[in-house]
């Protein structure tokens, strides 16, 4: 009788241990899957941010070049207008 109870107790302990081990493995697997999914999600965002940053850098460089060209052209226009005004002043004085 006592030996049967001991065997039943040991069998139940063994079943509980197996169940606990299985649940632990399942929890580790689930945590691993969750971690991988989170990392993948973050990597997509980081990759998109990198692509956007590269586009912005290119646009900034293009804008700087265009702004420099515009400033140069504006300077030329101002010089032409000043020369024209001077020519008008000289022609008024001569007339």
CSV table of N, CA and C in Angstrom, one decimal:
chain,number,residue,atom,x,y,z
A,1,UNK,N,0.8,-1.2,0.0
A,1,UNK,CA,0.0,0.0,0.0
A,1,UNK,C,0.9,1.3,0.0
A,2,UNK,N,1.8,1.3,0.9
A,2,UNK,CA,2.7,2.5,1.0
A,2,UNK,C,3.6,2.6,-0.2
A,3,UNK,N,4.0,1.4,-0.7
A,3,UNK,CA,4.8,1.4,-1.9
A,3,UNK,C,4.0,1.9,-3.1
A,4,UNK,N,2.8,1.5,-3.2
A,4,UNK,CA,1.9,2.0,-4.3
A,4,UNK,C,1.7,3.5,-4.2
A,5,UNK,N,1.5,4.0,-3.0
A,5,UNK,CA,1.3,5.5,-2.9
A,5,UNK,C,2.6,6.2,-3.3
A,6,UNK,N,3.7,5.6,-2.9
A,6,UNK,CA,5.0,6.2,-3.2
A,6,UNK,C,5.2,6.3,-4.7
A,7,UNK,N,4.8,5.2,-5.4
A,7,UNK,CA,5.0,5.1,-6.9
A,7,UNK,C,4.0,6.1,-7.5
A,8,UNK,N,2.8,6.2,-7.0
A,8,UNK,CA,1.9,7.2,-7.6
A,8,UNK,C,2.4,8.6,-7.4
A,9,UNK,N,2.9,8.9,-6.2
A,9,UNK,CA,3.5,10.2,-5.9
A,9,UNK,C,4.6,10.5,-6.9
A,10,UNK,N,5.5,9.6,-7.0
A,10,UNK,CA,6.7,9.8,-7.9
A,10,UNK,C,6.2,10.0,-9.4
A,11,UNK,N,5.2,9.2,-9.8
A,11,UNK,CA,4.6,9.3,-11.1
A,11,UNK,C,4.0,10.7,-11.3
A,12,UNK,N,3.3,11.2,-10.3
A,12,UNK,CA,2.7,12.5,-10.4
A,12,UNK,C,3.8,13.6,-10.5
A,13,UNK,N,4.8,13.4,-9.6
A,13,UNK,CA,5.9,14.4,-9.7
A,13,UNK,C,6.6,14.4,-11.0
A,14,UNK,N,6.8,13.2,-11.6
A,14,UNK,CA,7.4,13.1,-12.9
A,14,UNK,C,6.5,13.8,-14.0
A,15,UNK,N,5.2,13.6,-13.9
A,15,UNK,CA,4.3,14.3,-14.8
A,15,UNK,C,4.4,15.8,-14.7
A,16,UNK,N,4.3,16.2,-13.4
A,16,UNK,CA,4.4,17.7,-13.2
A,16,UNK,C,5.7,18.3,-13.7
A,17,UNK,N,6.8,17.5,-13.5
A,17,UNK,CA,8.1,18.0,-13.9
A,17,UNK,C,8.1,18.1,-15.5
A,18,UNK,N,7.6,17.1,-16.1
A,18,UNK,CA,7.5,17.1,-17.6
A,18,UNK,C,6.7,18.2,-18.1
A,19,UNK,N,5.5,18.4,-17.4
A,19,UNK,CA,4.6,19.5,-17.8
A,19,UNK,C,5.3,20.9,-17.6
A,20,UNK,N,6.0,21.0,-16.5
A,20,UNK,CA,6.7,22.3,-16.2
A,20,UNK,C,7.8,22.5,-17.3
A,21,UNK,N,8.5,21.4,-17.6
A,21,UNK,CA,9.6,21.6,-18.6
A,21,UNK,C,9.0,21.9,-20.0
A,22,UNK,N,7.9,21.3,-20.3
A,22,UNK,CA,7.2,21.6,-21.6
A,22,UNK,C,6.8,23.1,-21.6
A,23,UNK,N,6.1,23.5,-20.5
A,23,UNK,CA,5.7,24.9,-20.5
A,23,UNK,C,6.8,25.9,-20.5
A,24,UNK,N,8.0,25.5,-19.9
A,24,UNK,CA,9.1,26.4,-19.9
A,24,UNK,C,9.7,26.5,-21.3
A,25,UNK,N,9.8,25.4,-22.0
A,25,UNK,CA,10.2,25.4,-23.4
A,25,UNK,C,9.3,26.2,-24.3
A,26,UNK,N,8.0,26.0,-24.1
A,26,UNK,CA,7.0,26.8,-24.9
A,26,UNK,C,7.1,28.3,-24.6
A,27,UNK,N,7.3,28.6,-23.3
A,27,UNK,CA,7.5,30.1,-22.9
A,27,UNK,C,8.8,30.6,-23.6
A,28,UNK,N,9.8,29.9,-23.6
A,28,UNK,CA,11.1,30.3,-24.2
A,28,UNK,C,10.9,30.5,-25.7
A,29,UNK,N,10.2,29.6,-26.3
A,29,UNK,CA,9.9,29.7,-27.8
A,29,UNK,C,9.1,30.9,-28.1
A,30,UNK,N,8.0,31.1,-27.2
A,30,UNK,CA,7.1,32.3,-27.5
A,30,UNK,C,7.9,33.6,-27.2
A,31,UNK,N,8.7,33.6,-26.2
A,31,UNK,CA,9.5,34.8,-26.0
A,31,UNK,C,10.5,35.1,-27.1
A,32,UNK,N,11.1,34.0,-27.6
A,32,UNK,CA,12.0,34.2,-28.7
A,32,UNK,C,11.3,34.7,-30.0
A,33,UNK,N,10.1,34.2,-30.3
A,33,UNK,CA,9.3,34.6,-31.4
A,33,UNK,C,8.9,36.1,-31.2
A,34,UNK,N,8.5,36.5,-30.0
A,34,UNK,CA,8.1,37.8,-29.8
A,34,UNK,C,9.3,38.8,-30.0
A,35,UNK,N,10.5,38.4,-29.4
A,35,UNK,CA,11.7,39.2,-29.5
A,35,UNK,C,12.0,39.4,-31.0
A,36,UNK,N,12.0,38.3,-31.8
A,36,UNK,CA,12.3,38.4,-33.2
A,36,UNK,C,11.4,39.3,-33.9
A,37,UNK,N,10.1,39.2,-33.6
A,37,UNK,CA,9.1,40.0,-34.3
A,37,UNK,C,9.3,41.5,-33.9
A,38,UNK,N,9.6,41.8,-32.7
A,38,UNK,CA,9.8,43.2,-32.3
A,38,UNK,C,11.1,43.7,-33.0
A,39,UNK,N,12.1,42.9,-33.0
A,39,UNK,CA,13.4,43.4,-33.7
A,39,UNK,C,13.1,43.6,-35.1
A,40,UNK,N,12.4,42.7,-35.8
A,40,UNK,CA,12.1,42.8,-37.2
A,40,UNK,C,11.3,44.1,-37.4
A,41,UNK,N,10.3,44.4,-36.6
A,41,UNK,CA,9.5,45.6,-36.7
A,41,UNK,C,10.4,46.8,-36.5
A,42,UNK,N,11.2,46.8,-35.6
A,42,UNK,CA,12.1,48.0,-35.3
A,42,UNK,C,13.1,48.1,-36.5
A,43,UNK,N,13.6,47.0,-37.0
A,43,UNK,CA,14.6,47.1,-38.1
A,43,UNK,C,13.9,47.7,-39.4
A,44,UNK,N,12.7,47.4,-39.6
A,44,UNK,CA,12.0,48.0,-40.7
A,44,UNK,C,11.9,49.5,-40.6
A,45,UNK,N,11.6,50.0,-39.4
A,45,UNK,CA,11.5,51.4,-39.1
A,45,UNK,C,12.9,52.1,-39.2
A,46,UNK,N,13.9,51.4,-38.7
A,46,UNK,CA,15.2,52.0,-38.8
A,46,UNK,C,15.7,52.0,-40.2
A,47,UNK,N,15.4,51.0,-41.0
A,47,UNK,CA,15.8,51.0,-42.4
A,47,UNK,C,15.1,52.1,-43.2
A,48,UNK,N,13.8,52.3,-42.9
A,48,UNK,CA,13.1,53.4,-43.5
A,48,UNK,C,13.6,54.8,-43.1
A,49,UNK,N,13.9,54.9,-41.9
A,49,UNK,CA,14.5,56.2,-41.4
A,49,UNK,C,15.9,56.4,-42.1
A,50,UNK,N,16.7,55.4,-42.3
A,50,UNK,CA,17.9,55.6,-43.0
A,50,UNK,C,17.7,56.0,-44.4
A,51,UNK,N,16.8,55.4,-45.1
A,51,UNK,CA,16.5,55.7,-46.5
A,51,UNK,C,16.0,57.2,-46.6
A,52,UNK,N,15.1,57.6,-45.6
A,52,UNK,CA,14.6,58.9,-45.6
A,52,UNK,C,15.7,59.9,-45.3
A,53,UNK,N,16.6,59.6,-44.4
A,53,UNK,CA,17.8,60.5,-44.1
A,53,UNK,C,18.7,60.7,-45.4
A,54,UNK,N,18.9,59.6,-46.1
A,54,UNK,CA,19.7,59.7,-47.3
A,54,UNK,C,19.0,60.6,-48.3
A,55,UNK,N,17.7,60.5,-48.5
A,55,UNK,CA,17.0,61.3,-49.4
A,55,UNK,C,17.0,62.8,-49.0
A,56,UNK,N,16.9,63.0,-47.7
A,56,UNK,CA,17.0,64.4,-47.1
A,56,UNK,C,18.3,65.0,-47.4
A,57,UNK,N,19.4,64.2,-47.1
A,57,UNK,CA,20.7,64.7,-47.3
A,57,UNK,C,20.9,65.1,-48.8
A,58,UNK,N,20.4,64.3,-49.7
A,58,UNK,CA,20.5,64.6,-51.1
A,58,UNK,C,19.8,65.9,-51.5
A,59,UNK,N,18.6,66.0,-50.9
A,59,UNK,CA,17.7,67.2,-51.2
A,59,UNK,C,18.4,68.4,-50.6
A,60,UNK,N,19.0,68.3,-49.4
A,60,UNK,CA,19.7,69.5,-48.8
A,60,UNK,C,20.9,69.9,-49.7
A,61,UNK,N,21.6,68.9,-50.2
A,61,UNK,CA,22.8,69.3,-51.0
A,61,UNK,C,22.3,70.0,-52.3
A,62,UNK,N,21.2,69.4,-52.9
A,62,UNK,CA,20.7,70.0,-54.1
A,62,UNK,C,20.2,71.5,-53.9
A,63,UNK,N,19.5,71.6,-52.7
A,63,UNK,CA,19.0,72.9,-52.4
A,63,UNK,C,20.1,73.9,-52.1
A,64,UNK,N,21.2,73.5,-51.5
A,64,UNK,CA,22.3,74.4,-51.3
A,64,UNK,C,23.0,74.8,-52.6
A,65,UNK,N,23.1,73.9,-53.5
A,65,UNK,CA,23.6,74.3,-54.8
A,65,UNK,C,22.7,75.3,-55.5
A,66,UNK,N,21.4,75.0,-55.5
A,66,UNK,CA,20.5,75.9,-56.2
A,66,UNK,C,20.4,77.3,-55.5
A,67,UNK,N,20.5,77.3,-54.2
A,67,UNK,CA,20.5,78.6,-53.5
A,67,UNK,C,21.8,79.4,-53.8
A,68,UNK,N,22.9,78.7,-54.0
A,68,UNK,CA,24.2,79.4,-54.3
A,68,UNK,C,24.0,80.0,-55.8
A,69,UNK,N,23.5,79.2,-56.7
A,69,UNK,CA,23.3,79.6,-58.0
A,69,UNK,C,22.3,80.8,-58.1
A,70,UNK,N,21.3,80.8,-57.3
A,70,UNK,CA,20.3,81.9,-57.3
A,70,UNK,C,20.9,83.1,-56.7
A,71,UNK,N,21.7,83.0,-55.7
A,71,UNK,CA,22.4,84.1,-55.1
A,71,UNK,C,23.4,84.8,-56.1
A,72,UNK,N,24.1,83.9,-56.8
A,72,UNK,CA,25.0,84.4,-57.9
A,72,UNK,C,24.2,85.2,-59.0
A,73,UNK,N,23.1,84.6,-59.4
A,73,UNK,CA,22.3,85.2,-60.5
A,73,UNK,C,21.7,86.5,-60.0
A,74,UNK,N,21.2,86.5,-58.7
A,74,UNK,CA,20.6,87.7,-58.1
A,74,UNK,C,21.7,88.8,-58.1
A,75,UNK,N,22.9,88.5,-57.7
A,75,UNK,CA,24.0,89.5,-57.7
A,75,UNK,C,24.2,90.0,-59.0
A,76,UNK,N,24.2,89.2,-60.1
A,76,UNK,CA,24.4,89.7,-61.4
A,76,UNK,C,23.2,90.6,-61.8
A,77,UNK,N,22.0,90.3,-61.5
A,77,UNK,CA,20.9,91.1,-61.8
A,77,UNK,C,21.0,92.5,-61.1
A,78,UNK,N,21.4,92.5,-59.9
A,78,UNK,CA,21.5,93.7,-59.1
A,78,UNK,C,22.6,94.6,-59.8
A,79,UNK,N,23.7,94.0,-60.2
A,79,UNK,CA,24.8,94.7,-60.8
A,79,UNK,C,24.3,95.3,-62.2
A,80,UNK,N,23.5,94.5,-62.9
A,80,UNK,CA,23.0,95.0,-64.2
A,80,UNK,C,22.0,96.2,-64.0
A,81,UNK,N,21.2,96.1,-63.0
A,81,UNK,CA,20.3,97.2,-62.7
A,81,UNK,C,21.0,98.4,-62.3
A,82,UNK,N,22.0,98.3,-61.4
A,82,UNK,CA,22.8,99.4,-61.0
A,82,UNK,C,23.5,100.1,-62.2
A,83,UNK,N,24.1,99.2,-63.0
A,83,UNK,CA,24.7,99.8,-64.2
A,83,UNK,C,23.7,100.5,-65.1
A,84,UNK,N,22.5,100.0,-65.3
A,84,UNK,CA,21.5,100.6,-66.0
A,84,UNK,C,21.1,102.0,-65.4
A,85,UNK,N,21.0,102.0,-64.1
A,85,UNK,CA,20.6,103.2,-63.4
A,85,UNK,C,21.7,104.3,-63.6
A,86,UNK,N,23.0,103.8,-63.5
A,86,UNK,CA,24.1,104.8,-63.7
A,86,UNK,C,24.1,105.3,-65.1
A,87,UNK,N,23.8,104.4,-66.1
A,87,UNK,CA,23.7,104.9,-67.5
A,87,UNK,C,22.6,105.9,-67.7
A,88,UNK,N,21.5,105.7,-67.0
A,88,UNK,CA,20.4,106.6,-67.2
A,88,UNK,C,20.7,108.0,-66.5
A,89,UNK,N,21.4,107.9,-65.4
A,89,UNK,CA,21.8,109.2,-64.7
A,89,UNK,C,22.8,109.9,-65.6
A,90,UNK,N,23.7,109.2,-66.3
A,90,UNK,CA,24.7,109.9,-67.1
A,90,UNK,C,24.0,110.5,-68.4
A,91,UNK,N,23.0,109.7,-68.9
A,91,UNK,CA,22.3,110.2,-70.1
A,91,UNK,C,21.5,111.4,-69.8
A,92,UNK,N,20.9,111.5,-68.5
A,92,UNK,CA,20.1,112.7,-68.1
A,92,UNK,C,21.1,113.9,-68.0
A,93,UNK,N,22.2,113.6,-67.4
A,93,UNK,CA,23.2,114.8,-67.2
A,93,UNK,C,23.6,115.3,-68.5
A,94,UNK,N,23.9,114.4,-69.5
A,94,UNK,CA,24.4,114.7,-70.8
A,94,UNK,C,23.3,115.4,-71.6
A,95,UNK,N,22.1,115.1,-71.3
A,95,UNK,CA,21.0,115.7,-72.1
A,95,UNK,C,20.6,117.0,-71.6
